Coordinates of C-alpha atoms and ligand atoms in Angstrom, one line a residue:
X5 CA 10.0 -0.7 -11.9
X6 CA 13.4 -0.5 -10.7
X7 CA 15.9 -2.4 -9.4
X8 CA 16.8 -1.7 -5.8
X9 CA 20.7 -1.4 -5.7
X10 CA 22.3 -0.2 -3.5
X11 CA 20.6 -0.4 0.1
X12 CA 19.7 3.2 0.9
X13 CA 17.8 3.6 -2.2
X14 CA 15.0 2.4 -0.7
X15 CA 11.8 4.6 -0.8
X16 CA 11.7 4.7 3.1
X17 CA 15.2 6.3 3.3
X18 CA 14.0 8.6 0.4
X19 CA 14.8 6.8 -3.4
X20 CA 12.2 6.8 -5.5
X21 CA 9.9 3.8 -5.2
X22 CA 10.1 0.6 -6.7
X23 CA 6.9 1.1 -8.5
X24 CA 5.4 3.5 -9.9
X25 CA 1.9 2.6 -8.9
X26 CA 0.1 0.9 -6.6
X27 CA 1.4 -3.0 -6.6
X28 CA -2.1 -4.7 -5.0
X29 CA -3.0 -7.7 -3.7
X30 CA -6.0 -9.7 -5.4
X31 CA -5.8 -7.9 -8.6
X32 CA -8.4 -9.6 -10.5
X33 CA -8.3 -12.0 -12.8
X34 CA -10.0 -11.4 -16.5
X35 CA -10.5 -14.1 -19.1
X36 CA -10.9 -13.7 -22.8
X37 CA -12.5 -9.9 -22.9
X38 CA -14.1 -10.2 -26.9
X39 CA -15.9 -13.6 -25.1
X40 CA -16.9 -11.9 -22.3
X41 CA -18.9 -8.8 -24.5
X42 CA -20.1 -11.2 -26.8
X43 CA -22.0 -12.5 -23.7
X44 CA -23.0 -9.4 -22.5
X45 CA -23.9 -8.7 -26.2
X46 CA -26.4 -11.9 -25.6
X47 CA -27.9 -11.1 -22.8
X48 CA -28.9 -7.7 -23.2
X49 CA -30.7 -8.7 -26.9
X50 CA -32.3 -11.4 -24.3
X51 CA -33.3 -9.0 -22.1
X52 CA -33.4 -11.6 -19.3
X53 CA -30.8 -9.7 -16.5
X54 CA -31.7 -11.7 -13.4
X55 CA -33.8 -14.0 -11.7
X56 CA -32.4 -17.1 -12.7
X57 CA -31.5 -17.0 -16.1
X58 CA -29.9 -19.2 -18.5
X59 CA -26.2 -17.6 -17.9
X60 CA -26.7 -18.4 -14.5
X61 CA -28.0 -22.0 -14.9
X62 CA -24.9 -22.3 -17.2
X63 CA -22.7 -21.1 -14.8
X64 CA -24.2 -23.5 -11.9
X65 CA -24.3 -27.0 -14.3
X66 CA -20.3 -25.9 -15.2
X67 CA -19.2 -25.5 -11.9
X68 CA -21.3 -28.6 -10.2
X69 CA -19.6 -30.5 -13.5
X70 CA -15.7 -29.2 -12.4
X71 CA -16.3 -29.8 -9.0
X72 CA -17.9 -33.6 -9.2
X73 CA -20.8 -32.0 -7.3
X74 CA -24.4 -32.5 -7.3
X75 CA -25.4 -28.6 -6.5
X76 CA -24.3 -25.1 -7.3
X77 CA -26.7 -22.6 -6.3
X78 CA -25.2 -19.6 -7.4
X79 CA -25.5 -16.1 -5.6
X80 CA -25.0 -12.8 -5.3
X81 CA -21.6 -12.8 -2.7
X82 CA -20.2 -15.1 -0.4
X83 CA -21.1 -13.2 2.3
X84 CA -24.9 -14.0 1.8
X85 CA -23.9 -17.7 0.3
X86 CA -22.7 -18.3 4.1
X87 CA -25.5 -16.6 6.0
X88 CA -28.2 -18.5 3.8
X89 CA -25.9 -21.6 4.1
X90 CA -26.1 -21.0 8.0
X91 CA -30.1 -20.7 7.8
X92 CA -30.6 -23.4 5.4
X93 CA -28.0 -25.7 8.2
X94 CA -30.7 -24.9 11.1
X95 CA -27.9 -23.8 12.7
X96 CA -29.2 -22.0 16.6
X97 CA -27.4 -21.3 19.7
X98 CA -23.7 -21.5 19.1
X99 CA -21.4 -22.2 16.1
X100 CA -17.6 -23.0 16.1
X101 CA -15.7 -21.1 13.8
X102 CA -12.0 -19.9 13.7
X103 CA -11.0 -16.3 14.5
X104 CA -8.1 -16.7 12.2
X105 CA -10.7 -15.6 8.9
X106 CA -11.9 -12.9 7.0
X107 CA -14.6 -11.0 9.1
X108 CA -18.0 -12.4 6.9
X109 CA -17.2 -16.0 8.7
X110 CA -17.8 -14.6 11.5
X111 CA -21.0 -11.7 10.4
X112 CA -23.0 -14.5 9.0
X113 CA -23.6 -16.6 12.4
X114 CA -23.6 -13.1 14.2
X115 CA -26.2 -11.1 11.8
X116 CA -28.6 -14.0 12.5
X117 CA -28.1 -14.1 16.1
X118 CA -25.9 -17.0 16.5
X119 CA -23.0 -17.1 18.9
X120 CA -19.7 -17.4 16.9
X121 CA -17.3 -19.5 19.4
X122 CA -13.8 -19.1 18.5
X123 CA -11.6 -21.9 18.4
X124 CA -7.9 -21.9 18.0
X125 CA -5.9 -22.7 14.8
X126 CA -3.2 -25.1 13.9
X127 CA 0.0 -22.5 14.0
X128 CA 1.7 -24.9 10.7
X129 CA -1.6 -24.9 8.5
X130 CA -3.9 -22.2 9.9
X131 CA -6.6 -24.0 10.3
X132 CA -9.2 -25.2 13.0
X133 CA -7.4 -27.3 15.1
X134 CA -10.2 -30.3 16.1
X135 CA -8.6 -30.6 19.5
X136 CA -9.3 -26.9 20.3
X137 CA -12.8 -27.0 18.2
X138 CA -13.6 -30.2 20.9
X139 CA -12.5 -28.0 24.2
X140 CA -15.1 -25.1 22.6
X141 CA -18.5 -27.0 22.6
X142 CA -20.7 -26.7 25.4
X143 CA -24.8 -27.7 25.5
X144 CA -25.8 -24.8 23.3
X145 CA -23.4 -25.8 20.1
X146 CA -25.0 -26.7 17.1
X147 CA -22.3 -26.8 14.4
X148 CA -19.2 -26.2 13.3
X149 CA -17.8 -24.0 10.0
X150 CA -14.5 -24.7 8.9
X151 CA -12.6 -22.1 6.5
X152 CA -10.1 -23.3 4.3
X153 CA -7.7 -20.8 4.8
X154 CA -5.9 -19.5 1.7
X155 CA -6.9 -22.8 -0.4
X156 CA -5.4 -25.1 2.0
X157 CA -7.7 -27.5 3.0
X158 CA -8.9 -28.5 6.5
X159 CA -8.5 -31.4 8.6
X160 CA -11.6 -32.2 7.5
X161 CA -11.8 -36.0 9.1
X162 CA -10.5 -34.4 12.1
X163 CA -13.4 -32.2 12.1
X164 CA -16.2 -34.4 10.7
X165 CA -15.0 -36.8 13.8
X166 CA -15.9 -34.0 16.7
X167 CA -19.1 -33.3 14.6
X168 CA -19.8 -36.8 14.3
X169 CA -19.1 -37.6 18.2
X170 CA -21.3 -34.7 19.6
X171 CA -23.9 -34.4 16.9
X172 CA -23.0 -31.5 15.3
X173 CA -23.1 -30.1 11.7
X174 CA -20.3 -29.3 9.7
X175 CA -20.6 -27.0 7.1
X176 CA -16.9 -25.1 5.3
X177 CA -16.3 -21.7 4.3
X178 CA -14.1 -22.6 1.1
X179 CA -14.2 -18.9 -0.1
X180 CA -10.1 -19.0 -0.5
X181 CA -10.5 -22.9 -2.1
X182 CA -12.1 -22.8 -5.6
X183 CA -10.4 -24.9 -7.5
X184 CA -8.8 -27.0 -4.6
X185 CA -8.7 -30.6 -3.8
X186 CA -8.0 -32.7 -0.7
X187 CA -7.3 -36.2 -0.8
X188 CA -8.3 -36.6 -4.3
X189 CA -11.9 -34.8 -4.2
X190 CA -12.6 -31.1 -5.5
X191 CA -13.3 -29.2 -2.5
X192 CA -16.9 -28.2 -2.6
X193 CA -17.9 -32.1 -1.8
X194 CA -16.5 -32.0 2.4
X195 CA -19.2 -31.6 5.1
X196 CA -22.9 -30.9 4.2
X197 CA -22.4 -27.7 2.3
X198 CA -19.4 -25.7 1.3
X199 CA -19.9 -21.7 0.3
X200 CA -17.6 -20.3 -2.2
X201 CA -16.6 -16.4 -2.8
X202 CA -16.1 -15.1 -6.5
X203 CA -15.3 -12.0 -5.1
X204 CA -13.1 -9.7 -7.3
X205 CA -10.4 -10.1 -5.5
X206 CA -10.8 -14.0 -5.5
X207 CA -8.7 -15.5 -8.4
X208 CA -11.7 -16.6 -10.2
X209 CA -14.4 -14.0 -9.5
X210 CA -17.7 -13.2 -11.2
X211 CA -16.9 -9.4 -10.1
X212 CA -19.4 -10.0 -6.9
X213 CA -20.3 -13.7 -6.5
X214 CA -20.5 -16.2 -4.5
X215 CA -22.0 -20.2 -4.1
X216 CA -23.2 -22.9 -2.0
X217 CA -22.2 -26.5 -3.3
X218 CA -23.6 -29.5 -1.8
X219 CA -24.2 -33.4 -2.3
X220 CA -27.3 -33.2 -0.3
X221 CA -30.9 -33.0 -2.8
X222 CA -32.7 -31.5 0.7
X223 CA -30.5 -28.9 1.6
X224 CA -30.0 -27.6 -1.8
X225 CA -33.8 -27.1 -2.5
X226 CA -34.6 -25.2 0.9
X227 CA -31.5 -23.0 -0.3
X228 CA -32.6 -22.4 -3.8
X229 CA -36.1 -21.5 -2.4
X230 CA -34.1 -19.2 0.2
X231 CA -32.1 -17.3 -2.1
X232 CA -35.2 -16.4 -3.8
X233 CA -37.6 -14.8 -0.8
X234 CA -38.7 -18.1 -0.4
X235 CA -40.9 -18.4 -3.5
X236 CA -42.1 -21.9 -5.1
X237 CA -44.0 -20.9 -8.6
X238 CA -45.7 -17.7 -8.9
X239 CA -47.3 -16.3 -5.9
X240 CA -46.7 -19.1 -3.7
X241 CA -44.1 -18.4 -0.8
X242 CA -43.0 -21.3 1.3
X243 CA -40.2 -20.1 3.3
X244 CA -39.0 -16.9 5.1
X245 CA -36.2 -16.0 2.6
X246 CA -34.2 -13.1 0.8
X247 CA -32.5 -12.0 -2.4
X248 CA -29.1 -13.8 -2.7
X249 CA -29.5 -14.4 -6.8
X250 CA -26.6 -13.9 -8.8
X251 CA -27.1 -11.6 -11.8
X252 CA -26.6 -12.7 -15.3
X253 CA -23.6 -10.1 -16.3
X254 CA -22.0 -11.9 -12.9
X255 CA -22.6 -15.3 -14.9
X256 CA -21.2 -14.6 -17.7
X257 CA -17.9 -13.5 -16.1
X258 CA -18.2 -16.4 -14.4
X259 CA -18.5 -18.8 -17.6
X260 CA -16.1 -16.2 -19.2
X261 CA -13.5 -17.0 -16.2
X262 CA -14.2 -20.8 -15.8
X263 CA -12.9 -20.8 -19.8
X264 CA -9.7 -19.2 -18.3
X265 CA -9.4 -21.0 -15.2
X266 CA -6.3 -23.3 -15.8
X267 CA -4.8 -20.5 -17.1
X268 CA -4.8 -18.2 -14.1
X269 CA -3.7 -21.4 -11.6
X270 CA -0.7 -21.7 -14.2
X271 CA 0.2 -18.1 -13.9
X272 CA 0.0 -18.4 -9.6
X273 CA 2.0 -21.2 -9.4
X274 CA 4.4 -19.9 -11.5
X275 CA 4.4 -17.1 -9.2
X276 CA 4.1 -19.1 -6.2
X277 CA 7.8 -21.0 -7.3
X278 CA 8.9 -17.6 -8.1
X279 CA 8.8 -16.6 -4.6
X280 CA 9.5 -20.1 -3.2
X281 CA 12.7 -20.0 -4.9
X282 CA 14.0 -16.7 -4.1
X283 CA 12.9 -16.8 -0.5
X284 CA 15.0 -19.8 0.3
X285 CA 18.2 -18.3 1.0
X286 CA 16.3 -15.4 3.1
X287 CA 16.5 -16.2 6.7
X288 CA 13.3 -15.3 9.1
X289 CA 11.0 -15.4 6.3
X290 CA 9.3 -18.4 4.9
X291 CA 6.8 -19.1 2.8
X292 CA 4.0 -20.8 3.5
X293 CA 3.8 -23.8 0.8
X294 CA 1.1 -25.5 -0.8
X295 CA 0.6 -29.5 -0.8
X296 CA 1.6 -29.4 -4.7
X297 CA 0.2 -33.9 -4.9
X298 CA -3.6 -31.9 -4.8
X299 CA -4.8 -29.4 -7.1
X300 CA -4.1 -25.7 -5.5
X301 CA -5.4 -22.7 -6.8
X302 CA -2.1 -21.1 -5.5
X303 CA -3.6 -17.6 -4.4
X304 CA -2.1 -16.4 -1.5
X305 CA 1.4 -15.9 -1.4
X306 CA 2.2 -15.8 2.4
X307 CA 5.0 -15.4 4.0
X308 CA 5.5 -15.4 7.7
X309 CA 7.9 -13.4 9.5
X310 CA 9.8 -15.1 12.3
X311 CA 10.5 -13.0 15.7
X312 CA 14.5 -13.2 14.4
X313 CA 14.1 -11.6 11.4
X314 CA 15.6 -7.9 11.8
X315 CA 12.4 -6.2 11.6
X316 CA 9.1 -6.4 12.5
X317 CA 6.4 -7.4 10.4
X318 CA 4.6 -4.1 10.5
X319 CA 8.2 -2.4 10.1
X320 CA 8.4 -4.9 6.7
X321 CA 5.1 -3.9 5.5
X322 CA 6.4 0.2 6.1
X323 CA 8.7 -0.5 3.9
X324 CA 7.1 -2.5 0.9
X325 CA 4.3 0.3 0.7
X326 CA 6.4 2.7 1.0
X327 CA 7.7 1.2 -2.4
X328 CA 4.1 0.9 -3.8
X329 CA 4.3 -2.5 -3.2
X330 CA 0.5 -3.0 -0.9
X331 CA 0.9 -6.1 1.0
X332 CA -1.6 -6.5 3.4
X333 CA -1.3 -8.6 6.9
X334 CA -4.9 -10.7 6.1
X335 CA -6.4 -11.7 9.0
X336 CA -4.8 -9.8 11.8
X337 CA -5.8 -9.0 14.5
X338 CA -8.4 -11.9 13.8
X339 CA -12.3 -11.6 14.6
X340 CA -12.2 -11.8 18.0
X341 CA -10.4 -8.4 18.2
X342 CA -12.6 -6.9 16.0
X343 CA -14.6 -4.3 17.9
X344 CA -17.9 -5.6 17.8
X345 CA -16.8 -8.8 18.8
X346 CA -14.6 -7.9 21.3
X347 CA -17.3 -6.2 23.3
X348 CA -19.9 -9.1 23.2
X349 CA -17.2 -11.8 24.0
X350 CA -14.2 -10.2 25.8
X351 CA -12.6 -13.1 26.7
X352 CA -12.6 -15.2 23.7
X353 CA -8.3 -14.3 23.4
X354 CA -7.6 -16.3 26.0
X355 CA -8.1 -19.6 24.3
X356 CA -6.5 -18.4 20.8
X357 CA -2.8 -18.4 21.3
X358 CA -1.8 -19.6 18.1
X359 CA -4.8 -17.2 16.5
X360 CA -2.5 -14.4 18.5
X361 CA 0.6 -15.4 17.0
X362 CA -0.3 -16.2 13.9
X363 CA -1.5 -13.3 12.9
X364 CA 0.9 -11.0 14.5
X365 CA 3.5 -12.8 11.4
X366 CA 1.4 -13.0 8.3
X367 CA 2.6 -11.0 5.3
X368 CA 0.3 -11.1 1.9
X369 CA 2.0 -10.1 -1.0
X370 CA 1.1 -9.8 -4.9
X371 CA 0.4 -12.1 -7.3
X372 CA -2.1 -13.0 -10.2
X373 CA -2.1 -12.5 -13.9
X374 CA -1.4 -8.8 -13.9
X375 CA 2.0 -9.2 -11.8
X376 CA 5.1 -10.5 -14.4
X377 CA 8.1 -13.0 -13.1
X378 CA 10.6 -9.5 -13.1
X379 CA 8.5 -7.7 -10.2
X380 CA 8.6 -10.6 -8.4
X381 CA 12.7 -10.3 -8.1
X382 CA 12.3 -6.5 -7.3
X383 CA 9.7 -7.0 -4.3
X384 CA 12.3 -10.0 -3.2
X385 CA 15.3 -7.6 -3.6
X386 CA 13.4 -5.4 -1.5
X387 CA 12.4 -7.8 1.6
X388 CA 16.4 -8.3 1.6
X389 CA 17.4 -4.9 1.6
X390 CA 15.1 -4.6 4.0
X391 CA 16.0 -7.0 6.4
X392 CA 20.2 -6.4 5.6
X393 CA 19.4 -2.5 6.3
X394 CA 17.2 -3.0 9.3
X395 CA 20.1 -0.8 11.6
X396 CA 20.1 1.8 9.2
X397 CA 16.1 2.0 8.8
X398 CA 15.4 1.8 12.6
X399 CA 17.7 4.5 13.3
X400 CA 16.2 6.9 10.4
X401 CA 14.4 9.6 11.7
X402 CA 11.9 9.9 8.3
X403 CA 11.3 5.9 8.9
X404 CA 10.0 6.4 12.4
X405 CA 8.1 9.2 12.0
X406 CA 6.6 7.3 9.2
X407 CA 6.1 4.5 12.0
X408 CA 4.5 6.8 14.4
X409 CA 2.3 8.1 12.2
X410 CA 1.3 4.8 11.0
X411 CA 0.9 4.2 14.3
X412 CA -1.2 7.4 15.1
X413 CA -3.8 6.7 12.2
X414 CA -4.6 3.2 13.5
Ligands
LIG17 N1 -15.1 -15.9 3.9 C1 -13.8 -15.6 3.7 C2 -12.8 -16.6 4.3 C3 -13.4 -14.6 2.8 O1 -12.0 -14.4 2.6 C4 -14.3 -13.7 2.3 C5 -14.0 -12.6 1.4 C6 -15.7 -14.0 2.5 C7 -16.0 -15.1 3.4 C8 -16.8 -13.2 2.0 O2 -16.9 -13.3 0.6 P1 -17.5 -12.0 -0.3 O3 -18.8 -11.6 0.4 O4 -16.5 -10.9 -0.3 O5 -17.7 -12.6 -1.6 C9 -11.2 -8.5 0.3 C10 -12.5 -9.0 -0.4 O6 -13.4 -7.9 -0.5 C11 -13.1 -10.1 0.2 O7 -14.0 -10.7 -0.8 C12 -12.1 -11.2 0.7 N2 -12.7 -12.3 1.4 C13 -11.1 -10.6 1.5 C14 -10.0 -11.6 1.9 O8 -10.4 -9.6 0.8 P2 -10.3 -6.3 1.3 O9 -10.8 -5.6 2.6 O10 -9.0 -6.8 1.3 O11 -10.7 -5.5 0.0 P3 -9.9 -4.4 -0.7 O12 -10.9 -3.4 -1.3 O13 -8.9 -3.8 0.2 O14 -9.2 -5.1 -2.0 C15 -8.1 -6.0 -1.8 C16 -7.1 -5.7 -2.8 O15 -7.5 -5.9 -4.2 C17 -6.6 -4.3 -2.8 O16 -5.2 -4.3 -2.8 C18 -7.2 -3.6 -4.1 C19 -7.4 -4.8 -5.0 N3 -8.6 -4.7 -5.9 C20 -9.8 -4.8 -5.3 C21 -10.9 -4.7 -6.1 C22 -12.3 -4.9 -5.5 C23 -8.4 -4.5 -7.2 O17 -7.3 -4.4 -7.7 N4 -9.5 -4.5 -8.0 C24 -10.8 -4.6 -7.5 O18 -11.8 -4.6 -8.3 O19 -11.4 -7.6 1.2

């Protein structure tokens, strides 16, 4: 790692980059690696791998215990945690969801054959505006799944208020909000289920993983017997169902992680003021801040950049990667341009201004236990070279063919 002094060092204009190596995004997160063994160590003399075992039934009773929740079921990703959320809501017809997400919000109502109706997003938190959710529902809605995007909760009274005035459900992706809280309660306790991704990539992850969390006794059993093919006891099968069960080597990084947890939320805020500090004094970019009077699991470092900042936001991105530095532009161009739902629903666009904007401006960039305090002074270094250089980089002739191919690939 080096310091980026002066201007046309950067890797664009042909210095070496910043980095040597790839700088990702969602780098996971490991917790006490002799702990971790020793569990696997366990379970293999157990010889109990799956099918809910006694890692896994640890796992669940710890997180519904952090969480103030009465269920955990835990599964295999949050991917099938939503679509067997979805089921277990009777959801038919159409659902609301934002467009502003991560593609699986969107799969899980479509895979089963439910409409996913995009509705627009707040532009200053980035989440389902209830005005805009209310414009969406016609006769054939049957719910509505919030996301809290990047760990910042939704208006969920807002929401559970349309819900609650048209008879809807309300169910929450809170994939980006483990460890999160809003007004006071964990999230995982907001609407009738919440579904959770431990992803590796998510900064608590049981390498794959996912779960659904609810305060409702009914819900929970028809999705325990759903993540299981629908079995009640030995040969007795009750529901149509499938095989969402988390393994027990994904448990025990889970317990492994949950041992680590306020650890790794130490380390991203830490990070998180890094940025915030530095960013300050850089006009056109600012950082999108956490309510810090909750709990925040401080995971996303995003900035946005504003249409006066010298370059574009793609340009910006050129530049950091060219640096090895991977930022990525999470959720652009937002599910509704996505091509399969762009041809069933061709007009959806027209409703999701602030979706448009939005995600035309989002940068992600590092953070996590495996980036230190000093890269976080080089990657800001770089943003202002960046943006004092922007003349210099617009008229290079390497930079724009760099743009053009960009361009070319997609
Ligand atoms: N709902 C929402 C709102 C979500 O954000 C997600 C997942 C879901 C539902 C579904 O949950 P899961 O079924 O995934 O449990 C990643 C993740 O794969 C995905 O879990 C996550 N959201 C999404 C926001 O990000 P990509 O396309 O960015 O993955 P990829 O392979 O580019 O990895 C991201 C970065 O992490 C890269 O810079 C490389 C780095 N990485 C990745 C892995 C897997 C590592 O350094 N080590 C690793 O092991 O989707």
């Amino acid at each position: 790692m080096k310091n980026k002094q002066p201007l046309n060092t950067l890797a664009i204009l042909g210095g070496a980059p910043a980095f040597p190596g790839p700088l990702h995004v969602g780098r996971p997160n490991i917790g006490n690696r002799e702990v971790l063994l020793r569990r696997i160590g366990e379970m293999l003399d157990r010889r109990w791998l799956s099918n809910n075992g006694p890692l896994v039934q640890e796992f669940e009773r710890k997180v519904e215990h952090y969480l103030g929740v009465r269920h955990c079921v835990a599964m295999c990703n949050g991917t099938v945690a939503l679509e067997i959320a979805v089921r277990a809501m009777d959801f038919k017809g159409e659902v609301i969801v934002p467009s502003y997400t991560f593609i699986a919000t969107a799969h899980a109502l479509q895979w089963q054959e439910i409409t996913p109706v995009f509705a627009d997003i707040d532009p200053k938190t980035h989440n389902l505006d209830p005005v805009s959710v209310e414009k969406m529902i016609t006769p054939r809605t049957t719910g509505i799944m919030g996301v809290h995007l990047w760990g910042r909760p939704c208006d969920t009274t807002g929401l559970q208020a349309v819900a609650d005035g048209h008879g809807l459900k309300l169910m929450f992706d809170a994939s980006h909000a483990f460890a999160c809280s809003h007004d006071g309660r964990m999230i995982g306790n907001f609407g009738e289920c919440e579904v959770f991704s431990f992803h590796a990539t998510k900064f608590f992850n049981t390498f794959e993983g996912g779960a659904v969390v609810t305060n409702n006794d009914e819900l929970a059993t028809k999705i325990r017997l759903m993540k299981n093919f629908g079995f009640s006891g030995y040969d007795n099968v009750v529901y149509i169902g499938t095989n969402g069960k988390m393994t027990e080597v994904c448990a025990a990084m889970g317990l492994t992680g949950l041992e680590s947890l306020d650890e790794f939320v130490e380390i991203n805020r830490r990070n998180y003021h890094a940025y915030r500090d530095a960013l300050q004094d850089v006009p056109g970019l600012s950082l999108i801040r956490y309510d810090e009077s909750e709990r925040c699991n401080y995971q996303y470092i995003i900035v946005e950049v504003a249409l006066d900042f010298p370059l574009k936001r793609d340009e910006l991105i050129q530049v950091l990667h060219a640096e090895n530095i991977l930022a990525r532009k999470y959720f652009w161009p937002g599910c509704h341009n996505m091509r399969p739902y762009r041809d069933y629903y061709p007009h959806a666009g027209v409703m999701l201004l602030n979706t448009t904007e939005v995600a035309e401006r989002v940068l992600v960039l590092p953070t996590g236990t495996a980036l230190v305090p000093e890269s976080i002074h080089v990657i800001i270094g770089i943003l202002r070279s960046a943006a004092s250089c922007s003349s210099i980089l617009k008229g290079n002739g390497a930079y724009l063919s760099l743009l053009l191919d960009t361009e070319a690939r997609g």
